[in-house]
């Protein structure tokens, strides 16, 4: 596939250069497919690296770091530097002209030094299905959803400003939800004059709203690709209830190896020598490829086998869609719980505590009724850190020589390496479950101020009821952040507790620091801090939402052609 620089810049027809077609849609891949095999470890198509049992194989973490570094440097190198090349890259990726106002968006990108102006595939994946419906059907679906309990609607008329034009919000938490609406509007201040009229409905809660049916979405995408439309109210697609896996390719592991939704999954054996690490976060958090996630996270456990998918897709926005939801993702400063204050932080060398730190509440699932709260993510985190001290851990040797595996006592290692606990009493339960929770897990742990937390070299961040609101602040620090999430907008993910033990030990070393890779830990920690200050600024969030609403306004418009940006019209845009 040619890159932007290899596309002919001379007009061949009507002043427009030849643009190669977009790459084909990715197909679902078996978890047993190996996409590449650098070294002796297997880089699999499901986002995991299977660790080689060969005793001569080196530890996989340096190989994964090198792989990620190459991918990142290549992405930076390929980034478009001019409007002309940004248009070419857009048309190469998506097979159509950019939306009207793309030149204004590019001017904002240049002015504010947005460094990855091509990396908006999330917007494409969110908006593309709606090209398979008529604008009239979309308008009707959108208006019907505005009547949904617990929603608010932002809109703009020609020549006007973006404002809240409708809402159906509960009294409890009303100001919190309206603050959320205002934070979205604030990201568009300074650019709203360039955004065409639109009307958009938002789900104001932590969780997403709309699950989807894989077959229905496949048919809609076929119509979108062909430039035709599916009747939203008469799709003629056979839909049956399959719960969460309705959103998965029938050839995916979620269908091929069906999961039991009636029995909790057993925890991974601490003595297992079958090891894997993550190299592709998006694939590793996909429940269709890793169906055990459906039994390990409150987002999914709260709905048991899963909700019913609607017979049509709804063009609405939410703060943290999962891979199993069709909600449109947006950038929002609600994800920033408190700004990072550099004066509270210290250098890596001054961080004297090498334990892995976490403090928070027991959110993530309602602990009661028939909810399997003990299997949810934060409960499992507490179980992993504070229970079963009578077991041994079989760990991948983190030192550069010796046997492949090392067996250690959890009673010795966990207290020395982990500082994890819930603050306050249980918060999402009723008696007698609350009392049971207090007996199981460490509540009332000492609170940490930000200054105290930043004295830890290693900090864990875990989803709550939805995305983690502290991640932006944490990644801005000079500590090394371990991130566990099932929300693509939230960053990376730690799939199993075994991954976390092996990763932590490689960086921080044994009980006395033996075998530590401290310099590499510091390098990644500082790179994360630099990334947050360079790529996750408020200006970057504005750039994302600016482009998102240009796309949304176009797909909802009765005149989609007129709402497209024609870079080639005058035949002089060859730069």
Coordinates of C-alpha atoms in Angstrom, one line a residue:
X1 CA 0.0 0.0 0.0
X2 CA 1.6 3.3 -1.0
X3 CA 2.0 6.0 1.6
X4 CA 1.0 9.6 1.2
X5 CA 4.4 10.5 -0.3
X6 CA 4.1 8.0 -3.1
X7 CA 0.6 9.2 -4.3
X8 CA 0.9 11.2 -7.5
X9 CA 0.5 14.8 -6.9
X10 CA -0.3 15.7 -10.5
X11 CA -4.0 15.8 -11.4
X12 CA -5.1 12.9 -13.7
X13 CA -8.7 13.8 -13.9
X14 CA -10.7 16.9 -13.0
X15 CA -7.8 18.2 -11.0
X16 CA -7.9 15.3 -8.5
X17 CA -4.9 13.0 -7.9
X18 CA -5.4 9.2 -7.9
X19 CA -6.1 8.0 -4.4
X20 CA -5.6 4.3 -3.6
X21 CA -8.7 2.5 -2.1
X22 CA -8.9 2.1 1.7
X23 CA -7.4 -1.0 3.2
X24 CA -9.9 -3.9 3.5
X25 CA -11.8 -4.3 6.7
X26 CA -10.0 -6.6 9.2
X27 CA -11.5 -10.0 9.6
X28 CA -11.9 -11.8 12.9
X29 CA -8.8 -13.9 13.6
X30 CA -8.5 -17.1 15.6
X31 CA -6.6 -16.8 18.9
X32 CA -4.3 -19.5 17.5
X33 CA -3.1 -17.5 14.5
X34 CA 0.4 -16.1 14.8
X35 CA 0.8 -12.8 13.1
X36 CA 4.6 -12.5 13.6
X37 CA 7.3 -14.4 15.4
X38 CA 10.1 -12.0 16.3
X39 CA 12.6 -13.9 18.5
X40 CA 11.3 -17.1 20.0
X41 CA 8.1 -15.8 21.6
X42 CA 4.8 -15.9 19.6
X43 CA 3.1 -12.6 18.8
X44 CA -0.5 -13.8 18.3
X45 CA -3.3 -12.1 16.5
X46 CA -5.3 -11.8 19.7
X47 CA -2.9 -9.2 21.1
X48 CA -1.0 -11.6 23.3
X49 CA 2.6 -12.8 23.3
X50 CA 2.8 -16.4 24.2
X51 CA 6.0 -17.0 26.2
X52 CA 8.3 -19.6 24.7
X53 CA 8.9 -22.6 27.0
X54 CA 12.5 -22.8 25.6
X55 CA 14.9 -22.3 28.5
X56 CA 17.2 -20.4 26.1
X57 CA 14.6 -17.8 25.3
X58 CA 15.1 -14.4 26.9
X59 CA 12.5 -12.6 28.9
X60 CA 9.8 -11.3 26.6
X61 CA 9.4 -7.8 28.0
X62 CA 12.5 -6.2 26.2
X63 CA 11.2 -7.7 23.0
X64 CA 7.7 -6.2 23.6
X65 CA 9.2 -2.8 24.4
X66 CA 11.3 -2.8 21.2
X67 CA 8.2 -3.8 19.2
X68 CA 6.1 -1.0 20.7
X69 CA 8.9 1.5 20.2
X70 CA 9.2 0.7 16.5
X71 CA 5.4 1.0 16.0
X72 CA 5.4 4.3 17.8
X73 CA 8.3 5.8 15.9
X74 CA 6.8 4.7 12.6
X75 CA 3.5 6.3 13.4
X76 CA 5.2 9.6 14.3
X77 CA 7.3 9.5 11.1
X78 CA 4.2 8.9 8.9
X79 CA 2.2 11.7 10.3
X80 CA 0.9 14.2 7.7
X81 CA 2.6 17.5 7.7
X82 CA 0.3 19.5 5.4
X83 CA -3.4 19.8 4.7
X84 CA -2.8 18.3 1.3
X85 CA -1.3 15.1 2.6
X86 CA -3.8 14.9 5.4
X87 CA -6.6 14.8 2.8
X88 CA -4.8 12.2 0.8
X89 CA -4.3 10.1 3.9
X90 CA -7.9 10.5 4.9
X91 CA -9.2 9.4 1.5
X92 CA -6.7 6.5 1.5
X93 CA -7.9 5.2 4.9
X94 CA -11.6 5.8 4.6
X95 CA -12.5 5.9 0.9
X96 CA -14.4 9.2 0.9
X97 CA -13.7 12.9 1.0
X98 CA -13.2 14.5 4.5
X99 CA -16.1 16.4 6.1
X100 CA -16.9 20.0 5.4
X101 CA -14.7 22.2 7.7
X102 CA -11.7 19.8 7.5
X103 CA -9.5 22.7 6.4
X104 CA -10.6 24.7 9.5
X105 CA -9.9 21.6 11.6
X106 CA -6.4 21.4 10.0
X107 CA -5.7 25.0 10.8
X108 CA -6.5 24.3 14.5
X109 CA -4.2 21.2 14.4
X110 CA -1.3 23.2 13.0
X111 CA -1.8 26.1 15.3
X112 CA -1.8 23.9 18.4
X113 CA 0.8 21.4 17.3
X114 CA -1.4 18.3 17.3
X115 CA 1.2 15.7 16.5
X116 CA -0.8 12.7 15.2
X117 CA -3.3 14.3 12.9
X118 CA -4.1 11.1 11.0
X119 CA -4.9 8.9 14.0
X120 CA -8.6 9.2 14.2
X121 CA -9.7 5.7 13.3
X122 CA -11.9 5.5 16.3
X123 CA -14.1 8.2 14.9
X124 CA -14.3 6.3 11.6
X125 CA -15.3 3.0 13.4
X126 CA -17.9 4.9 15.5
X127 CA -19.5 6.9 12.6
X128 CA -19.1 4.5 9.6
X129 CA -22.2 2.3 10.4
X130 CA -24.5 5.3 10.3
X131 CA -23.7 5.8 6.7
X132 CA -25.7 2.7 6.1
X133 CA -28.9 4.4 7.2
X134 CA -30.7 7.3 5.6
X135 CA -30.4 10.7 7.3
X136 CA -34.2 10.7 7.8
X137 CA -34.1 7.4 9.7
X138 CA -31.1 8.6 11.8
X139 CA -33.0 11.8 12.7
X140 CA -36.0 9.8 13.8
X141 CA -33.9 7.4 15.9
X142 CA -32.1 10.3 17.5
X143 CA -35.3 12.2 18.4
X144 CA -36.9 9.0 19.8
X145 CA -33.8 8.5 22.0
X146 CA -34.0 12.0 23.3
X147 CA -37.0 10.9 25.2
X148 CA -34.9 8.3 26.9
X149 CA -34.8 8.6 30.7
X150 CA -31.3 9.8 31.8
X151 CA -30.0 11.6 28.7
X152 CA -29.1 15.1 27.6
X153 CA -29.0 16.6 24.2
X154 CA -26.5 19.2 22.8
X155 CA -27.3 21.0 19.6
X156 CA -26.4 24.0 17.4
X157 CA -28.5 25.9 14.8
X158 CA -27.0 27.8 11.9
X159 CA -25.1 30.9 13.3
X160 CA -25.7 29.8 16.9
X161 CA -23.6 28.4 19.7
X162 CA -23.5 24.8 21.0
X163 CA -25.7 24.4 24.0
X164 CA -27.9 22.0 25.9
X165 CA -31.2 21.8 24.0
X166 CA -33.0 19.0 25.8
X167 CA -32.5 16.8 28.9
X168 CA -34.2 14.1 30.9
X169 CA -32.0 13.8 34.0
X170 CA -32.7 12.6 37.5
X171 CA -32.8 15.1 40.4
X172 CA -30.1 13.1 42.2
X173 CA -26.8 13.9 40.5
X174 CA -28.4 16.6 38.2
X175 CA -25.6 19.1 38.6
X176 CA -23.0 16.4 38.1
X177 CA -24.6 15.4 34.8
X178 CA -25.0 19.0 33.6
X179 CA -21.4 19.6 34.5
X180 CA -20.6 16.7 32.2
X181 CA -22.5 18.4 29.4
X182 CA -20.7 21.7 30.0
X183 CA -17.3 19.9 29.9
X184 CA -18.1 18.6 26.4
X185 CA -19.1 22.1 25.3
X186 CA -15.9 23.5 26.7
X187 CA -13.8 21.3 24.6
X188 CA -15.3 22.9 21.5
X189 CA -14.9 26.5 22.6
X190 CA -13.0 28.5 20.0
X191 CA -14.0 26.1 17.2
X192 CA -17.8 25.8 17.4
X193 CA -18.3 28.5 14.7
X194 CA -16.8 26.0 12.2
X195 CA -19.0 23.1 13.2
X196 CA -22.3 22.8 11.1
X197 CA -25.7 22.6 12.8
X198 CA -26.3 19.3 14.6
X199 CA -28.3 17.7 17.4
X200 CA -26.7 14.9 19.5
X201 CA -27.9 12.9 22.5
X202 CA -25.6 11.8 25.3
X203 CA -25.8 9.1 28.0
X204 CA -24.6 10.9 31.1
X205 CA -23.5 7.9 33.2
X206 CA -20.3 6.1 33.7
X207 CA -21.4 3.2 31.5
X208 CA -22.2 2.9 27.8
X209 CA -25.8 2.1 26.6
X210 CA -26.0 0.3 23.3
X211 CA -24.9 -3.3 22.6
X212 CA -25.1 -4.4 19.0
X213 CA -25.8 -7.5 16.9
X214 CA -22.8 -8.6 14.8
X215 CA -24.8 -9.7 11.8
X216 CA -26.9 -6.5 11.8
X217 CA -23.8 -4.4 12.0
X218 CA -22.2 -6.4 9.2
X219 CA -25.2 -5.8 6.9
X220 CA -25.2 -2.1 7.8
X221 CA -21.5 -1.7 7.0
X222 CA -22.0 -3.4 3.7
X223 CA -24.7 -0.8 2.8
X224 CA -22.4 2.0 4.0
X225 CA -19.5 0.7 1.8
X226 CA -21.8 0.4 -1.2
X227 CA -23.4 3.8 -0.7
X228 CA -26.9 2.2 -0.2
X229 CA -29.1 2.3 2.9
X230 CA -30.7 -0.3 5.1
X231 CA -34.3 0.3 6.3
X232 CA -33.7 1.0 10.0
X233 CA -37.2 -0.1 10.9
X234 CA -37.4 -3.1 8.7
X235 CA -33.8 -4.5 8.5
X236 CA -34.8 -8.0 7.6
X237 CA -32.0 -9.4 9.6
X238 CA -32.7 -12.4 11.7
X239 CA -31.8 -11.5 15.3
X240 CA -31.9 -14.0 18.3
X241 CA -30.9 -13.4 21.9
X242 CA -27.4 -14.5 22.6
X243 CA -26.5 -11.9 25.2
X244 CA -23.0 -10.4 25.0
X245 CA -21.7 -12.6 22.3
X246 CA -24.3 -11.3 19.9
X247 CA -21.7 -8.6 19.1
X248 CA -19.1 -11.2 18.1
X249 CA -18.1 -12.7 14.8
X250 CA -19.6 -16.3 14.7
X251 CA -16.0 -17.6 14.0
X252 CA -14.6 -15.8 17.1
X253 CA -13.5 -17.6 20.3
X254 CA -16.5 -16.3 22.1
X255 CA -18.7 -18.5 19.9
X256 CA -16.2 -21.3 19.2
X257 CA -15.4 -21.8 22.9
X258 CA -18.7 -20.8 24.6
X259 CA -18.4 -19.6 28.2
X260 CA -20.5 -20.8 31.1
X261 CA -22.5 -17.8 32.4
X262 CA -23.9 -19.8 35.4
X263 CA -20.6 -20.7 37.2
X264 CA -17.8 -18.3 38.2
X265 CA -14.5 -18.9 36.4
X266 CA -11.8 -20.3 38.7
X267 CA -8.8 -18.0 39.3
X268 CA -5.7 -18.7 37.3
X269 CA -3.4 -21.1 39.0
X270 CA -0.5 -19.3 40.8
X271 CA 1.7 -22.3 39.9
X272 CA 1.0 -22.1 36.1
X273 CA 4.0 -22.0 33.8
X274 CA 1.9 -21.0 30.8
X275 CA 2.7 -17.3 30.5
X276 CA 1.5 -14.5 28.2
X277 CA 2.0 -10.8 28.0
X278 CA 0.1 -8.1 26.1
X279 CA 1.5 -6.3 23.0
X280 CA -1.7 -5.0 21.4
X281 CA -4.0 -3.5 24.0
X282 CA -7.0 -3.1 21.9
X283 CA -7.1 -6.7 20.8
X284 CA -6.3 -7.9 24.3
X285 CA -9.3 -6.2 25.8
X286 CA -11.8 -7.6 23.2
X287 CA -14.2 -10.1 24.9
X288 CA -14.8 -11.7 21.5
X289 CA -11.2 -12.8 21.4
X290 CA -10.9 -13.3 25.2
X291 CA -14.4 -14.3 26.4
X292 CA -13.2 -14.8 30.0
X293 CA -13.3 -11.0 30.3
X294 CA -17.1 -11.3 30.3
X295 CA -16.8 -13.1 33.6
X296 CA -14.2 -10.9 35.1
X297 CA -15.5 -7.3 34.9
X298 CA -18.4 -5.6 36.5
X299 CA -19.4 -3.9 33.2
X300 CA -20.4 -7.4 31.9
X301 CA -21.1 -9.3 35.1
X302 CA -23.8 -6.8 36.0
X303 CA -25.9 -8.0 33.1
X304 CA -25.1 -11.7 33.4
X305 CA -25.3 -13.3 30.0
X306 CA -25.9 -9.9 28.5
X307 CA -28.7 -7.5 27.4
X308 CA -30.7 -7.7 24.2
X309 CA -29.3 -6.0 21.2
X310 CA -31.7 -3.5 19.5
X311 CA -32.8 -4.1 15.9
X312 CA -31.2 -0.8 14.9
X313 CA -28.1 1.3 15.9
X314 CA -28.6 4.5 17.8
X315 CA -26.4 7.5 17.1
X316 CA -25.7 8.6 20.7
X317 CA -22.6 9.4 22.7
X318 CA -21.2 8.0 26.0
X319 CA -18.1 8.6 28.1
X320 CA -16.7 5.1 28.1
X321 CA -17.9 2.6 25.4
X322 CA -16.5 -0.9 25.7
X323 CA -15.7 -3.1 22.6
X324 CA -19.2 -4.6 23.0
X325 CA -21.0 -1.3 22.7
X326 CA -21.8 0.9 19.7
X327 CA -21.9 4.2 21.6
X328 CA -19.9 7.0 20.0
X329 CA -16.7 7.8 21.9
X330 CA -15.9 11.4 22.7
X331 CA -13.0 13.1 24.4
X332 CA -14.0 14.7 27.7
X333 CA -12.3 16.3 30.6
X334 CA -14.5 14.4 33.0
X335 CA -11.7 11.8 32.6
X336 CA -9.4 14.2 34.5
X337 CA -10.1 13.9 38.2
X338 CA -7.9 16.6 39.4
X339 CA -5.0 18.2 37.5
X340 CA -1.5 16.9 37.9
X341 CA 0.6 19.3 40.1
X342 CA 4.3 18.9 39.4
X343 CA 5.2 20.3 42.8
X344 CA 3.6 17.3 44.4
X345 CA 5.8 14.9 42.4
X346 CA 9.4 14.0 42.8
X347 CA 12.2 12.5 40.7
X348 CA 12.4 8.8 40.1
X349 CA 15.4 8.5 42.4
X350 CA 13.4 10.2 45.2
X351 CA 10.6 7.7 45.0
X352 CA 11.6 5.6 47.9
X353 CA 8.7 3.0 47.9
X354 CA 9.1 0.3 45.3
X355 CA 5.7 -1.4 46.1
X356 CA 2.8 -1.3 43.7
X357 CA 0.3 1.2 45.1
X358 CA -3.5 1.5 44.7
X359 CA -6.1 3.2 46.8
X360 CA -9.8 3.6 45.9
X361 CA -13.4 2.5 46.6
X362 CA -15.1 -0.9 46.0
X363 CA -16.9 0.4 42.9
X364 CA -17.4 -1.5 39.6
X365 CA -20.5 -3.6 40.4
X366 CA -23.5 -3.6 42.8
X367 CA -22.6 -6.1 45.5
X368 CA -26.0 -7.8 46.2
X369 CA -28.8 -9.7 44.7
X370 CA -27.7 -12.2 42.1
X371 CA -24.7 -10.1 41.0
X372 CA -21.5 -12.0 41.0
X373 CA -19.6 -9.2 42.7
X374 CA -16.8 -11.4 44.0
X375 CA -15.8 -12.0 40.3
X376 CA -15.7 -8.3 39.5
X377 CA -12.5 -6.5 38.7
X378 CA -11.8 -4.5 41.9
X379 CA -12.8 -7.4 44.2
X380 CA -10.5 -9.7 42.2
X381 CA -7.7 -7.1 42.5
X382 CA -8.1 -7.1 46.3
X383 CA -8.3 -10.9 46.4
X384 CA -5.1 -11.2 44.3
X385 CA -3.2 -8.8 46.6
X386 CA -4.4 -9.7 50.0
X387 CA -5.6 -13.3 50.2
X388 CA -4.3 -16.9 49.7
X389 CA -1.0 -16.2 51.4
X390 CA -0.6 -19.9 51.9
X391 CA 0.2 -20.4 48.2
X392 CA 3.3 -20.2 46.1
X393 CA 3.8 -18.1 43.0
X394 CA 5.5 -19.5 39.9
X395 CA 7.1 -16.5 38.3
X396 CA 9.0 -16.0 35.1
X397 CA 12.6 -15.5 36.0
X398 CA 13.1 -11.7 35.8
X399 CA 16.9 -11.9 36.2
X400 CA 19.1 -12.2 33.2
X401 CA 20.4 -15.7 34.1
X402 CA 19.3 -18.8 35.8
X403 CA 16.2 -21.1 35.5
X404 CA 13.2 -20.1 33.4
X405 CA 10.8 -20.1 36.4
X406 CA 11.2 -19.2 40.0
X407 CA 8.9 -20.4 42.8
X408 CA 8.3 -18.0 45.7
X409 CA 6.1 -17.7 48.8
X410 CA 3.2 -15.3 48.3
X411 CA 3.3 -14.6 52.0
X412 CA 6.8 -13.2 51.6
X413 CA 6.3 -11.4 48.3
X414 CA 2.9 -9.9 48.4
X415 CA 3.3 -7.7 51.6
X416 CA 6.7 -6.6 50.4
X417 CA 5.7 -5.7 46.9
X418 CA 2.0 -4.6 47.1
X419 CA 0.3 -1.8 48.9
X420 CA -3.3 -2.2 47.8
X421 CA -6.5 -1.5 49.8
X422 CA -9.9 0.0 49.8
X423 CA -10.5 3.3 51.5
X424 CA -13.7 3.9 53.5
X425 CA -16.4 1.2 54.2
X426 CA -18.0 -0.8 51.4
X427 CA -20.0 1.6 49.3
X428 CA -22.1 -0.3 46.7
X429 CA -23.9 -2.9 48.8
X430 CA -26.6 -3.5 51.5
X431 CA -26.4 -5.7 54.5
X432 CA -25.5 -8.5 55.0
X433 CA -23.3 -8.3 52.0
X434 CA -21.5 -5.2 53.3
X435 CA -20.4 -7.1 56.4
X436 CA -19.2 -10.0 54.3
X437 CA -17.1 -7.7 52.2
X438 CA -15.5 -6.2 55.3
X439 CA -14.4 -9.7 56.4
X440 CA -13.0 -10.5 52.9
X441 CA -11.0 -7.5 52.0
X442 CA -8.9 -4.7 53.6
X443 CA -11.2 -1.7 54.0
X444 CA -10.3 1.5 55.8
X445 CA -6.8 1.5 54.4
X446 CA -4.9 4.6 55.0
X447 CA -5.7 7.3 52.5
X448 CA -2.8 8.7 50.4
X449 CA -2.5 12.3 49.5
X450 CA -1.3 12.8 45.9
X451 CA 2.1 13.7 47.4
X452 CA 2.2 10.5 49.3
X453 CA 1.1 8.4 46.3
X454 CA 3.7 9.9 44.1
X455 CA 6.4 8.5 46.4
X456 CA 5.7 5.1 45.0
X457 CA 7.6 4.1 41.9
X458 CA 4.8 1.8 40.7
X459 CA 1.1 2.7 40.7
X460 CA -1.9 0.6 39.6
X461 CA -4.9 2.1 37.9
X462 CA -8.1 0.0 37.6
X463 CA -11.6 0.7 36.2
X464 CA -14.4 1.6 38.6
X465 CA -18.0 1.8 37.5
X466 CA -16.7 3.0 34.1
X467 CA -13.4 4.5 33.0
X468 CA -10.9 5.6 35.5
X469 CA -11.0 9.3 36.1
X470 CA -7.5 9.4 37.7
X471 CA -5.6 7.9 34.7
X472 CA -4.7 11.3 33.1
X473 CA -3.3 12.6 36.4
X474 CA -1.4 9.3 37.1
X475 CA 0.2 9.0 33.6
X476 CA 1.4 12.6 34.0
X477 CA 3.5 11.6 37.0
X478 CA 7.1 10.3 37.0
X479 CA 5.9 7.0 38.4
X480 CA 5.4 3.8 36.3
X481 CA 1.7 3.2 35.8
X482 CA 0.2 -0.3 35.4
X483 CA -3.2 0.1 33.8
X484 CA -6.1 -2.4 33.8
X485 CA -9.2 -1.5 31.7
X486 CA -11.8 -2.8 29.2
X487 CA -12.5 0.6 27.8
X488 CA -10.5 1.4 24.6
X489 CA -10.5 5.1 25.5
X490 CA -8.8 4.3 28.8
X491 CA -5.5 3.0 27.5
X492 CA -3.9 -0.3 28.1
X493 CA -5.0 -3.4 29.9
X494 CA -3.6 -6.1 32.2
X495 CA -5.4 -9.3 31.3
X496 CA -4.5 -11.6 34.2
X497 CA -2.9 -11.3 37.6
X498 CA 0.0 -13.5 36.4
X499 CA 0.9 -10.9 33.8
X500 CA 1.0 -8.3 36.5
X501 CA 3.3 -10.3 38.9
X502 CA 5.7 -11.1 36.1
X503 CA 5.7 -7.5 34.7
X504 CA 6.2 -5.9 38.2
X505 CA 9.1 -8.3 39.1
X506 CA 10.9 -7.6 35.9
X507 CA 10.9 -3.8 36.6
X508 CA 11.3 -3.6 40.3
X509 CA 13.3 -6.8 41.0
X510 CA 13.1 -9.3 43.9
X511 CA 12.7 -8.6 47.6
X512 CA 16.0 -6.7 47.7
X513 CA 15.8 -5.3 44.2
X514 CA 17.9 -8.1 42.7
X515 CA 17.5 -8.3 39.0
X516 CA 15.7 -5.0 38.7
X517 CA 15.5 -3.1 35.4
X518 CA 15.3 0.2 37.2
X519 CA 16.7 2.3 34.3
X520 CA 14.1 0.9 31.9
X521 CA 11.3 1.5 34.4
X522 CA 12.4 5.1 34.8
X523 CA 12.6 5.6 31.1
X524 CA 9.0 4.4 30.5
X525 CA 7.7 6.3 33.5
X526 CA 9.2 9.6 32.1
X527 CA 8.1 8.8 28.6
X528 CA 4.5 8.3 29.9
X529 CA 4.7 11.7 31.6
X530 CA 6.0 13.4 28.5
X531 CA 3.3 11.7 26.4
X532 CA 0.5 13.0 28.6
X533 CA 1.9 16.6 28.3
X534 CA 2.4 16.3 24.6
X535 CA -0.4 14.1 23.2
X536 CA -3.1 14.3 25.9
X537 CA -3.5 18.0 26.3
X538 CA -6.9 19.8 26.3
X539 CA -5.9 21.0 22.8
X540 CA -5.7 17.4 21.7
X541 CA -9.1 16.7 23.1
X542 CA -10.5 19.7 21.2
X543 CA -9.0 18.5 18.0
X544 CA -10.6 15.1 18.5
X545 CA -14.1 16.5 19.3
X546 CA -13.8 19.1 16.5
X547 CA -13.2 16.4 13.9
X548 CA -15.8 14.1 15.5
X549 CA -18.6 16.6 15.3
X550 CA -17.7 17.5 11.7
X551 CA -18.1 13.8 10.9
X552 CA -21.3 13.5 13.0
X553 CA -22.9 16.6 11.5
X554 CA -22.2 15.3 8.0
X555 CA -23.6 11.8 8.5
X556 CA -26.8 13.2 10.1
X557 CA -27.3 15.8 7.3
X558 CA -29.8 15.3 4.5
X559 CA -27.1 16.7 2.2
X560 CA -24.1 14.5 2.9
X561 CA -22.5 15.4 -0.4
X562 CA -22.8 19.1 0.3
X563 CA -21.3 18.5 3.7
X564 CA -18.1 17.1 2.3
X565 CA -14.9 19.0 1.9
X566 CA -13.6 19.1 -1.7
X567 CA -10.0 19.8 -1.6
X568 CA -9.5 19.4 -5.3
X569 CA -12.2 21.7 -6.6
X570 CA -10.1 24.6 -7.9
X571 CA -7.2 22.4 -9.1
X572 CA -4.6 24.5 -7.2
X573 CA -4.4 22.5 -4.0
X574 CA -1.2 20.7 -4.9
X575 CA 1.3 21.6 -2.1

